[in-house]
Coordinates of C-alpha atoms and ligand atoms in Angstrom, one line a residue:
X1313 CA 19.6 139.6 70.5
X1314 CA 21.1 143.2 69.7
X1315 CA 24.6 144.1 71.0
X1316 CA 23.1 146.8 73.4
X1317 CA 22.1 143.2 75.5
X1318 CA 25.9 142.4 75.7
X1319 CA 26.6 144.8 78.2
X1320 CA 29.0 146.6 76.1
X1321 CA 29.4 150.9 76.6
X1322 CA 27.6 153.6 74.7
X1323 CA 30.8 154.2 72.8
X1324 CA 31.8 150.7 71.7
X1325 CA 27.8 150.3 70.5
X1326 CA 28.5 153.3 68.6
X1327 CA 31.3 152.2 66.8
X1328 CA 29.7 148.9 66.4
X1329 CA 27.0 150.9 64.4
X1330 CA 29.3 152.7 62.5
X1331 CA 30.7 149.4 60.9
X1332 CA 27.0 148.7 60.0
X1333 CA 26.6 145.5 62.3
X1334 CA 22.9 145.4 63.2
X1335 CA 23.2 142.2 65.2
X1336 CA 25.9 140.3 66.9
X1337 CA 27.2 136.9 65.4
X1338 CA 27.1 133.6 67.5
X1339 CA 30.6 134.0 68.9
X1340 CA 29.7 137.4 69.6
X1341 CA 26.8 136.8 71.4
X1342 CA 28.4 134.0 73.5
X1343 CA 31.6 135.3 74.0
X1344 CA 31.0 138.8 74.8
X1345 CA 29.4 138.8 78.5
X1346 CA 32.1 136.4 79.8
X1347 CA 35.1 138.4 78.8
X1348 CA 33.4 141.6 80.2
X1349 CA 32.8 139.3 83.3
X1350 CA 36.5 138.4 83.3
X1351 CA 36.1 134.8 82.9
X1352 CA 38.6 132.8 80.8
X1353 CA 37.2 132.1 77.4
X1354 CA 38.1 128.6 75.1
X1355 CA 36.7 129.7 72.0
X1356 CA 36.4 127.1 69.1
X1357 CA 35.5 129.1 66.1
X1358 CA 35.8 129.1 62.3
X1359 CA 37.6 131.9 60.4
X1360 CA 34.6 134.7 59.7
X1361 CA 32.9 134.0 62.0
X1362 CA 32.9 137.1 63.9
X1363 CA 35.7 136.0 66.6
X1364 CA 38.0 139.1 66.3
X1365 CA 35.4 141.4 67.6
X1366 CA 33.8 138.8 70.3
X1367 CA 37.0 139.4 71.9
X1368 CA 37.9 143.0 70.5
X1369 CA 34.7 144.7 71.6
X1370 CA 34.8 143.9 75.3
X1371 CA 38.8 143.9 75.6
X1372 CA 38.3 147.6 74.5
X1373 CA 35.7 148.1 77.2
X1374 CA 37.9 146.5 79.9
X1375 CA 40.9 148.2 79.2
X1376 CA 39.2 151.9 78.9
X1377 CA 40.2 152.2 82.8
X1378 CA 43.2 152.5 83.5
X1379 CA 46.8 153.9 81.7
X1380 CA 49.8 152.1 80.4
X1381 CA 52.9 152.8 82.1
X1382 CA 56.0 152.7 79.9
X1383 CA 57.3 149.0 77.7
X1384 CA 54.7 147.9 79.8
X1385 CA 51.4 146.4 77.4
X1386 CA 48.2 146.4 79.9
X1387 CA 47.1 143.1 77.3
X1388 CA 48.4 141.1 74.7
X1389 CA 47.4 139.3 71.6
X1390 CA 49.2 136.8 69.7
X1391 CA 48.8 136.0 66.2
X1392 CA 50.6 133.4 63.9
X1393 CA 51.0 135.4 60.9
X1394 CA 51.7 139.4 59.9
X1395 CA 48.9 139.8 58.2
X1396 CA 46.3 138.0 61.1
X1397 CA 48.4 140.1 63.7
X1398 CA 47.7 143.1 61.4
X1399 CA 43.8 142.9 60.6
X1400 CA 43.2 142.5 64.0
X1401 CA 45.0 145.8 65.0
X1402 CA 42.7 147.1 62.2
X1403 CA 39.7 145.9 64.4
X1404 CA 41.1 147.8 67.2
X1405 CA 41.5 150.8 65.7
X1406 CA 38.2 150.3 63.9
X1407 CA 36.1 149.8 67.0
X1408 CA 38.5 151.6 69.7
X1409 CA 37.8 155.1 67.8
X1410 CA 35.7 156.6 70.0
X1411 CA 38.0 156.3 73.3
X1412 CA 41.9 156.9 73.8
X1413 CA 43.5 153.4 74.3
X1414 CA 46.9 153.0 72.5
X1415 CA 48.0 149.9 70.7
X1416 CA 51.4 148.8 69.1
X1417 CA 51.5 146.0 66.4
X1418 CA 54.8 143.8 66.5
X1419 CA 55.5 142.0 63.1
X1420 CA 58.1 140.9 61.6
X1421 CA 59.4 142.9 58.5
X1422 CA 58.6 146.5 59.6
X1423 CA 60.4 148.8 61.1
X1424 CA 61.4 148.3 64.7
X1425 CA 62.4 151.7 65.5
X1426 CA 58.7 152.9 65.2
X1427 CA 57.4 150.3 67.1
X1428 CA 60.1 150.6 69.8
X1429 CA 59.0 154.2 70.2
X1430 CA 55.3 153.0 70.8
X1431 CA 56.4 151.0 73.5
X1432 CA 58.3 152.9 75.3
X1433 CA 55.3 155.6 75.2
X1434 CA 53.4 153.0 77.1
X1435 CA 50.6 150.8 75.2
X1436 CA 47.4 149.7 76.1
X1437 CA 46.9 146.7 73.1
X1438 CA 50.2 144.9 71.7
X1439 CA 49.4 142.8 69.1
X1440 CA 52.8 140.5 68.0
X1441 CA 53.6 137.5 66.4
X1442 CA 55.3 135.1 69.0
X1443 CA 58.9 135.6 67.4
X1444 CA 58.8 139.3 67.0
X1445 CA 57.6 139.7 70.5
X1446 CA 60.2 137.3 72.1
X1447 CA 62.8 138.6 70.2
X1448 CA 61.9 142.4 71.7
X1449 CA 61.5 140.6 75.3
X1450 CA 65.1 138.9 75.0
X1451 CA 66.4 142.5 74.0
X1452 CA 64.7 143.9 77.2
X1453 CA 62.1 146.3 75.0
X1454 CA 59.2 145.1 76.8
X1455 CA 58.1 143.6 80.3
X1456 CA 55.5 141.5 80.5
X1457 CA 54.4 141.6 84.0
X1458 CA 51.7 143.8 83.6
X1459 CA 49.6 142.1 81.1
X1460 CA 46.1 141.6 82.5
X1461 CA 44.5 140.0 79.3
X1462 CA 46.2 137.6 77.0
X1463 CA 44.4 136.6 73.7
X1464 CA 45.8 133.3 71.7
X1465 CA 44.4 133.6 68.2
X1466 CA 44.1 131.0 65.7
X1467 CA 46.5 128.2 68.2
X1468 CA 45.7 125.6 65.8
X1469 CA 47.9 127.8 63.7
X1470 CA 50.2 128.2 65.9
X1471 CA 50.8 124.7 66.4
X1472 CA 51.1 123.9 62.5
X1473 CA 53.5 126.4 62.5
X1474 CA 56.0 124.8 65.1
X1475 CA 55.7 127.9 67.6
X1476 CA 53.8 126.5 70.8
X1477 CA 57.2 126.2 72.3
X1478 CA 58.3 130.3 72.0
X1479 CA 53.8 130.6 72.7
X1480 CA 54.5 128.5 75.9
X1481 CA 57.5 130.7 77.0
X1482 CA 55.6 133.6 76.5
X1483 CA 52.8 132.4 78.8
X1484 CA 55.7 132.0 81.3
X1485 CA 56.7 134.9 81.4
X1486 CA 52.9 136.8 81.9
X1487 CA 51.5 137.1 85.1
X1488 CA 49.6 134.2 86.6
X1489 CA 46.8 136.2 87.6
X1490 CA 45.4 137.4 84.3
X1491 CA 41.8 136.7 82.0
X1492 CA 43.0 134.4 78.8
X1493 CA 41.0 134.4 75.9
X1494 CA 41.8 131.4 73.3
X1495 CA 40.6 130.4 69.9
X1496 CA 40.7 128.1 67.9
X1497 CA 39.6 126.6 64.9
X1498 CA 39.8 123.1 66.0
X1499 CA 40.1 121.5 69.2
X1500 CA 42.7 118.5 68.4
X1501 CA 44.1 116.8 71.8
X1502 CA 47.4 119.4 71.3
X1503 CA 45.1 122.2 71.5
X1504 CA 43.6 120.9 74.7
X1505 CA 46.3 120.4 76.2
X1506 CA 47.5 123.8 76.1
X1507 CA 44.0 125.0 76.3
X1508 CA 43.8 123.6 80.0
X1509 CA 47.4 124.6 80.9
X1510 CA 46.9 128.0 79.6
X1511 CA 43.5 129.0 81.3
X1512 CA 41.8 128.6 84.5
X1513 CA 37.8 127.5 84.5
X1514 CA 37.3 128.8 81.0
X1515 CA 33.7 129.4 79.6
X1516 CA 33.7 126.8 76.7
X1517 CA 32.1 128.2 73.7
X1518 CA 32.5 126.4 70.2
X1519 CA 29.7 127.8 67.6
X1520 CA 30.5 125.2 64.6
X1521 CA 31.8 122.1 65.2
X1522 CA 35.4 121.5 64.7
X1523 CA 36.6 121.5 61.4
X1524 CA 33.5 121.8 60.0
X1525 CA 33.4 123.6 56.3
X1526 CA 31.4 126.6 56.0
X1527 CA 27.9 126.0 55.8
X1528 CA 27.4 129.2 53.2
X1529 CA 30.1 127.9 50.6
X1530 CA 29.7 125.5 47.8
X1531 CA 32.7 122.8 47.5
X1532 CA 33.9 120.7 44.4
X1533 CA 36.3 118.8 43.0
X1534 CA 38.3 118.5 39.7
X1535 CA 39.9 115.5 39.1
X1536 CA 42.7 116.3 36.8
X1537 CA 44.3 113.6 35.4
X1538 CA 47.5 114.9 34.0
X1539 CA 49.9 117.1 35.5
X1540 CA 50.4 120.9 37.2
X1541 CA 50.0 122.1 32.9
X1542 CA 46.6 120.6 33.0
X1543 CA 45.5 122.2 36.5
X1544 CA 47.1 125.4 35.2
X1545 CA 44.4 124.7 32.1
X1546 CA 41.7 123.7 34.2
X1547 CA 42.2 126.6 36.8
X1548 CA 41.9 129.2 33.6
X1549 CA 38.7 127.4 32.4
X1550 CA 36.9 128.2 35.6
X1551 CA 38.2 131.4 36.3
X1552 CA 36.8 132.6 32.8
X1553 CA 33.6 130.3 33.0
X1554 CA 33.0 131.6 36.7
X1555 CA 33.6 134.8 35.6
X1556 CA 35.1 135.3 38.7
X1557 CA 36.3 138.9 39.7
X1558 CA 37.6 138.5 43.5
X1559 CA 39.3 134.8 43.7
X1560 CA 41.6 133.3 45.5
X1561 CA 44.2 130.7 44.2
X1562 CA 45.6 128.8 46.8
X1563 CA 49.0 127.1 46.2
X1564 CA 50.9 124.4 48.4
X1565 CA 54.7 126.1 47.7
X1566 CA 56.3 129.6 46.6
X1567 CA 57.5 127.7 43.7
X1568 CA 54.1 127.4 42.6
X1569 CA 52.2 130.4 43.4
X1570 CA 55.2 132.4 41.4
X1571 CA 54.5 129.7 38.4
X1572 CA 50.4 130.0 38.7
X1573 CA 50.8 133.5 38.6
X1574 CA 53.5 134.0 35.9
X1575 CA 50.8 131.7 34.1
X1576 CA 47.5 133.3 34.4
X1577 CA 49.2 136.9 33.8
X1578 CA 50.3 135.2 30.5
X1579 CA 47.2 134.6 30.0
X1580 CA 46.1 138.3 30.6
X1581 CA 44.2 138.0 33.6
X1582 CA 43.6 140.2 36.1
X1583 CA 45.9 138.9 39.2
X1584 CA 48.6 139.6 41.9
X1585 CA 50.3 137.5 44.1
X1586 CA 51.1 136.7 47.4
X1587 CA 53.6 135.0 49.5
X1588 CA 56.2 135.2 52.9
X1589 CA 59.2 135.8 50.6
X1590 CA 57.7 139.1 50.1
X1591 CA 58.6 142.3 51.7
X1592 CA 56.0 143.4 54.3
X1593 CA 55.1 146.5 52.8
X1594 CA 54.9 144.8 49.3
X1595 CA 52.5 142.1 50.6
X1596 CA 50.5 144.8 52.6
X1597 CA 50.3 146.3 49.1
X1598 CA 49.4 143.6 47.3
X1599 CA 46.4 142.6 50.2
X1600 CA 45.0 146.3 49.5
X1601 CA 45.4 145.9 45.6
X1602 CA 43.6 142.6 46.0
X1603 CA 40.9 144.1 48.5
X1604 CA 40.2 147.4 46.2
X1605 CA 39.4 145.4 43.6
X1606 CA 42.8 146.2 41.2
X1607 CA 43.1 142.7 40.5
X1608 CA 40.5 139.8 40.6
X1609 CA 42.3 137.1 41.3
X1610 CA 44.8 137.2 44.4
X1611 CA 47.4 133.5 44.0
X1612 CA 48.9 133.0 47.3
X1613 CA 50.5 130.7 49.5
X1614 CA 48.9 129.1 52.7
X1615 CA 50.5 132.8 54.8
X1616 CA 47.2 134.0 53.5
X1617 CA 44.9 131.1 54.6
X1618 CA 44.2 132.3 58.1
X1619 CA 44.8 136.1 57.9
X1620 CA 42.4 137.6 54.9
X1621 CA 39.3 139.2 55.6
X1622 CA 38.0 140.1 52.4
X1623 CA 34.5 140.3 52.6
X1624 CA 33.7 140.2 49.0
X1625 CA 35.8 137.2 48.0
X1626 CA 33.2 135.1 45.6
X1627 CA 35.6 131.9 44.9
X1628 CA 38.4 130.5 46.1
X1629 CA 40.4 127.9 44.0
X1630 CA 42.6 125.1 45.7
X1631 CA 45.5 124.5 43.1
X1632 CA 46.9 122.5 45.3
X1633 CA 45.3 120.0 47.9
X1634 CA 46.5 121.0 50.8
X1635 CA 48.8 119.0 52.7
X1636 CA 47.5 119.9 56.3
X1637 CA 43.9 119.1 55.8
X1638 CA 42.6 121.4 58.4
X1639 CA 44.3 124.2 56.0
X1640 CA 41.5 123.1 53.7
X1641 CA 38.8 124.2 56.3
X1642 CA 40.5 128.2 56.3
X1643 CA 41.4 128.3 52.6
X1644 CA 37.9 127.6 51.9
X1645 CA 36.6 130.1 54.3
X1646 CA 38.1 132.7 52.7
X1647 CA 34.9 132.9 51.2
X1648 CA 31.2 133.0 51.9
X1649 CA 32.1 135.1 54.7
X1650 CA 29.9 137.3 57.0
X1651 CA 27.0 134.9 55.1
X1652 CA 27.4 136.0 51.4
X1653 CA 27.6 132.7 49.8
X1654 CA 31.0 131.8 48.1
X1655 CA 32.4 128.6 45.7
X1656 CA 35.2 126.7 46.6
X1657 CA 37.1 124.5 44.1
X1658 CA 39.9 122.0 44.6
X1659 CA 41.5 121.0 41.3
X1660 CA 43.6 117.3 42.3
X1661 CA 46.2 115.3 40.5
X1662 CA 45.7 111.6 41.4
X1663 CA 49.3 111.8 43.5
X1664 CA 47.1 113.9 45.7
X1665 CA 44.3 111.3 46.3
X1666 CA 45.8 110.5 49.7
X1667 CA 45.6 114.3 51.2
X1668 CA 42.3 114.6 49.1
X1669 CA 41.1 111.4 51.4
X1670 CA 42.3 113.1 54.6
X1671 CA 40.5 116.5 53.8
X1672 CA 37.3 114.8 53.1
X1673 CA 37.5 112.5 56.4
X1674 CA 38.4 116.1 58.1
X1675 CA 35.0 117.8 56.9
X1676 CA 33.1 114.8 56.9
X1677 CA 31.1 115.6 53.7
X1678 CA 32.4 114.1 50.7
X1679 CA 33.6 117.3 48.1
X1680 CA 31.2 116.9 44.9
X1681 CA 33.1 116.0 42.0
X1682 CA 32.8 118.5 38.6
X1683 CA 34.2 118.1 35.3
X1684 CA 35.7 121.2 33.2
X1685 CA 35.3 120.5 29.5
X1686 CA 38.7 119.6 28.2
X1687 CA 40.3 118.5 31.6
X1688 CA 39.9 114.1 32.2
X1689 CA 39.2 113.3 35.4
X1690 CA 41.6 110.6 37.0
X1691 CA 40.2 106.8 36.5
X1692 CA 41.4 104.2 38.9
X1693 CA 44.1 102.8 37.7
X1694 CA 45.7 106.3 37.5
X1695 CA 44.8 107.0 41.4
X1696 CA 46.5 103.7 42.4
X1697 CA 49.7 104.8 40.4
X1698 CA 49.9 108.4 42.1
X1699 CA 49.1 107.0 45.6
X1700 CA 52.0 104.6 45.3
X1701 CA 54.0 106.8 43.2
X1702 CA 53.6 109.3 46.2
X1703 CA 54.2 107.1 48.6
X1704 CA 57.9 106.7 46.9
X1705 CA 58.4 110.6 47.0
X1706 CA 58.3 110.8 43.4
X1707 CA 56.9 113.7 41.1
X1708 CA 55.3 113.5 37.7
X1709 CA 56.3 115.9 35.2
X1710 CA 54.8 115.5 32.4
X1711 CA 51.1 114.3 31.5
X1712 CA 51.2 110.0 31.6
X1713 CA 47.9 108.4 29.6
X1714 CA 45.9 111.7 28.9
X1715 CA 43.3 110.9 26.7
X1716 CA 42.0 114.3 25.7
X1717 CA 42.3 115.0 21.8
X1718 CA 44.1 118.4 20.4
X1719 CA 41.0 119.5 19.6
X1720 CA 39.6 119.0 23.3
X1721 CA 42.7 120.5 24.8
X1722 CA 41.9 123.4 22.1
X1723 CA 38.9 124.3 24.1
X1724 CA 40.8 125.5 26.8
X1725 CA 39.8 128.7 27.6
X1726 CA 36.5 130.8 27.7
X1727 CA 34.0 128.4 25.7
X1728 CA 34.3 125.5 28.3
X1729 CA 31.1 124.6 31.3
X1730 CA 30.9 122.7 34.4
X1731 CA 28.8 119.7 34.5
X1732 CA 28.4 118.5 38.0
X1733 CA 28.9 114.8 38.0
X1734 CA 28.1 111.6 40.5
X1735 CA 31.2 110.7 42.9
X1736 CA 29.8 107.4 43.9
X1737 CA 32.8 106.0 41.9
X1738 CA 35.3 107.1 45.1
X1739 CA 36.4 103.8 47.2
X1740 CA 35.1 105.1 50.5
X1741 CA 37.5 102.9 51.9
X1742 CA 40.2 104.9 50.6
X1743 CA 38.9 107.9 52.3
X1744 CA 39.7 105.6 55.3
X1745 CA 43.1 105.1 54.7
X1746 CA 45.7 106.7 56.8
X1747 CA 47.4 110.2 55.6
X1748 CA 51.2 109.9 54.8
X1749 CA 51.8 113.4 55.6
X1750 CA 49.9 113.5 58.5
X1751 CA 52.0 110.6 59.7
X1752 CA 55.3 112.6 59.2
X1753 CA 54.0 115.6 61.0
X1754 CA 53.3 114.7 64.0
X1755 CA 56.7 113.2 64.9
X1756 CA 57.6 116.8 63.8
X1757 CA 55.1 118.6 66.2
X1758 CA 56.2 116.5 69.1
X1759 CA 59.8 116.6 68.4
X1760 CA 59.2 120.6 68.1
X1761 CA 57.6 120.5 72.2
X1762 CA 60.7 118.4 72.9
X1763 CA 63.7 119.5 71.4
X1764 CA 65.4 122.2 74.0
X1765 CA 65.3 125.9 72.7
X1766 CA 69.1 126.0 71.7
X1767 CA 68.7 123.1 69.0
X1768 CA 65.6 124.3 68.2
X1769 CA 66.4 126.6 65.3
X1770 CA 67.0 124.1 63.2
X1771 CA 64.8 121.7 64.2
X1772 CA 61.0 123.9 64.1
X1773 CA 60.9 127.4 62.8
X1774 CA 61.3 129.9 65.3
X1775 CA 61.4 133.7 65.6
X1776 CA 64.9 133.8 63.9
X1777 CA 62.7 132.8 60.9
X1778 CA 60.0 133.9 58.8
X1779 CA 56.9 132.8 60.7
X1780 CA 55.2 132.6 57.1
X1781 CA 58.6 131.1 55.2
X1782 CA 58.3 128.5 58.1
X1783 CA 54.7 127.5 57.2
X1784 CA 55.6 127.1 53.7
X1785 CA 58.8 125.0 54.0
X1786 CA 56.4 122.6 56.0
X1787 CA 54.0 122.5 53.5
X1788 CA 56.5 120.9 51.3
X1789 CA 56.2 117.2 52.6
X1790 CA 60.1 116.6 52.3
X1791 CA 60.1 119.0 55.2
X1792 CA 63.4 121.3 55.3
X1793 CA 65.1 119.4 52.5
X1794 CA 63.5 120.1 48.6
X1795 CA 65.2 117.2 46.5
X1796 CA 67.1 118.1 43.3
X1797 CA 64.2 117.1 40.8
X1798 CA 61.5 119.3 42.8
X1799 CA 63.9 122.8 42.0
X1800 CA 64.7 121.9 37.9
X1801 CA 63.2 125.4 36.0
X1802 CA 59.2 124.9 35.5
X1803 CA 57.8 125.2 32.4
X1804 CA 55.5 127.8 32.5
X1805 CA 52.1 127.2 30.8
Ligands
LIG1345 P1 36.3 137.4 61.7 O1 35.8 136.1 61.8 O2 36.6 138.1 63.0 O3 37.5 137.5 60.8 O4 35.2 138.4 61.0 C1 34.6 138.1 59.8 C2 33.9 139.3 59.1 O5 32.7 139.5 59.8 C3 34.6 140.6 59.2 O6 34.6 141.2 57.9 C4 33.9 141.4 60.2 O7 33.9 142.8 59.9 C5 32.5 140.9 60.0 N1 31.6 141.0 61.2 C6 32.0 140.8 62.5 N2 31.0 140.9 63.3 C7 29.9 141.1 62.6 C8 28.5 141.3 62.8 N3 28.0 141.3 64.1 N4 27.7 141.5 61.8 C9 28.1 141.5 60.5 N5 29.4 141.3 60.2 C10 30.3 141.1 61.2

């Protein structure tokens, strides 16, 4: 199929040629004819897949009739994160250059003023993050009534991030007779739910089943038996044996990225970092120092996970397992995207057996275990003490039983390999076993749809916080509160 069989204009195919697209992706394909129809669309698609323009492309078509009057957005998009919210207003000015429409992009951390001004001129495409735009509703900068298209991106996001509550007002306050575009990673029964309250006799279109990994990237895991020093050791050794020169690191906390970063800068490689306590502008500037190829190796906190399109990213390294196992599936997709092929590696410390369990049973493929020459892997014994010693929220801080010899741990650097090894040695039966995290989260969601607005503050992030901070802190699996022992000064390695 080519795009001129979508029913698209002359002027969107011509900027589709522009951006070199010879043929449209799955999504694309699917997609594409409904939302020129009109219909409702309940998309369930991976990150790179192609989703921002299946719903970009015809939304630019659509809305080339008609003007914007003033505070008044013609459609609407919402986003979970800045930087999301932001590449997709770089799709719309990417394949909206041939016509006139307008657009304003609400995010937190830049100037209102300018953004204000845009409104009131009268916008076509308002792109916003849920708190951002609320906040500009409750200030009376923006009427929603004439919003004719509505686009939820990325609502298993959302709902990770505590915001389907301000998401739901916002749907309250749009027009009931509207076309509602949603997408979705994954389709857990939350998602449904809002899924069928949200749109009316949607087209169903899912192009990879959910949570599936990527097909074109190769996974593998690093046992490291030892502590955060020995991934620090292990992450160097495969950065230098990969040879890697546009990689992602992806940290669980702040805390960490700063340390991993600090670290491998030490170490005199090539790398920036990236993370919600930023400024916007600094993080902007760190993305396009990252993309134009000033530093290879980008370290960054989960804020990153959904919102990079970097086309060239060859590897992406998991320092952390995530907590959220679904935030495996989009840090991994950061790469092999648009089908180049990409590696992913997850380097674990045998506390995090129990989300490393919960990630596999969320892909369904077990990840293949590697060693890195100098690094042990985990046995047993020492998976059984840092399940239980997770279980009792404790932390290790320094390396327990390591077996490597000076001279092994000598061999850090440059001169170590890879040696793919058997994993038949996992218990499957502990890939079976419940996720503590998991178990403490959901409370959280629900209690997040409950809890009314005015105690909500504390209770789920909202828009009087950083949407990205927010995503962090919840990483942390002591929720809001980050005991004593977890904030003493790391050592940096
Ligand atoms: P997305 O899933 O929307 O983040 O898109 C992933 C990447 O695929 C982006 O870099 C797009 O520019 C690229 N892309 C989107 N559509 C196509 C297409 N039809 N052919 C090739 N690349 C595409």
């Amino acid at each position: 199929m080519n795009f001129s069989d979508l029913g698209l204009s002359p002027e969107i195919l011509t900027a589709v040629n522009d951006s070199g697209y010879t043929t449209p992706t799955p999504i694309q394909e699917q997609a594409i004819p409904y939302v020129l129809m009109g219909r409702d669309v309940l998309g369930c698609a991976q990150t790179g897949t192609g989703k921002t323009a299946g719903f970009t492309l015809p939304m630019i078509d659509i809305l080339s009739s008609g003007r914007a009057r003033a505070r008044m957005p013609r459609s609407l998009i919402i986003a979970p994160t800045r930087e999301l919210a932001a590449q997709v207003s770089e799709n719309f000015e990417k394949y909206g250059k041939h016509g006139k429409l307008s657009m304003a992009l609400l995010i937190g951390g830049s100037s209102f003023v300018e953004q204000e001004k845009k409104l009131d001129r009268g916008v076509d495409v308002l792109i916003a993050t849920p708190g951002r735009l609320l906040d500009l509703f409750e200030r009376g900068k923006i009427l929603l009534a004439d919003v004719k298209i509505l686009v939820i991106d990325e609502a298993d996001r959302m709902l990770d991030m505590g915001f389907i509550p301000d998401v739901e007002r916002i749907v309250s306050l749009l027009p009931k007779i509207r076309q509602t575009l949603f997408f979705s990673a994954t389709m857990a029964p939350e998602i449904r739910r809002l899924a069928d309250a949200f749109l009316m006799n949607p087209k169903e279109i899912s192009v990879d089943p959910p949570a599936s990994a990527a097909e074109t990237v190769t996974q593998a895991l690093v046992k490291v038996s030892g502590d955060s020093k020995m991934k620090r050791m292990a992450l160097r050794s495969l950065i230098t044996s990969e040879e890697v020169k546009s990689g992602i690191v992806f940290c669980n906390r702040k805390r960490d990225v700063d340390i991993v970063f600090k670290s491998l800068k030490r170490h005199e490689f090539s790398v920036c970092a990236l993370h919600g306590d930023m400024a916007q502008p600094v993080r902007m500037e760190t993305l396009d120092d990252f993309k134009n190829g000033k530093a290879d190796i980008m370290v960054c906190s989960d804020v990153a996970a959904r919102g990079l399109d970097i086309p060239a990213v060859s590897h992406v390294f998991n320092f952390d397992v995530p907590i959220n196992a679904e935030d495996y599936v989009h840090r991994i997709g950061r790469t092999g995207r648009a089908g180049r092929s990409g590696k992913a590696y997850t380097l674990a410390l045998p506390e995090e057996a129990r989300a490393l369990s919960n990630v596999v049973s969320t892909v369904k493929r077990d990840i293949p275990l590697v060693e890195v020459e100098g690094i042990d892997a985990w046995t047993p014994e020492e998976e059984a003490d840092g399940r239980s010693r997770k279980r009792r929220g404790g932390r290790k801080s320094e390396p327990r039983g390591r077996k490597t010899s000076s001279s092994s741990r000598k061999s850090d650097d440059a001169n170590t390999h890879l040696k793919v090894v058997s994993d038949r040695d996992e218990d499957p039966a502990k890939a079976e076993q419940p996720d503590v995290v998991e178990e403490t989260r959901k409370p959280r969601r629900q209690a997040a749809a409950k809890t009314p607005r005015a105690s909500r503050a504390k209770a789920v992030p909202t828009r009087d916080r950083d949407q990205d901070d927010a995503a962090e802190e919840s990483s942390n699996a002591f929720g809001d509160h980050t005991p004593a022992f977890m904030l003493r000064p790391a050592q940096v390695a």
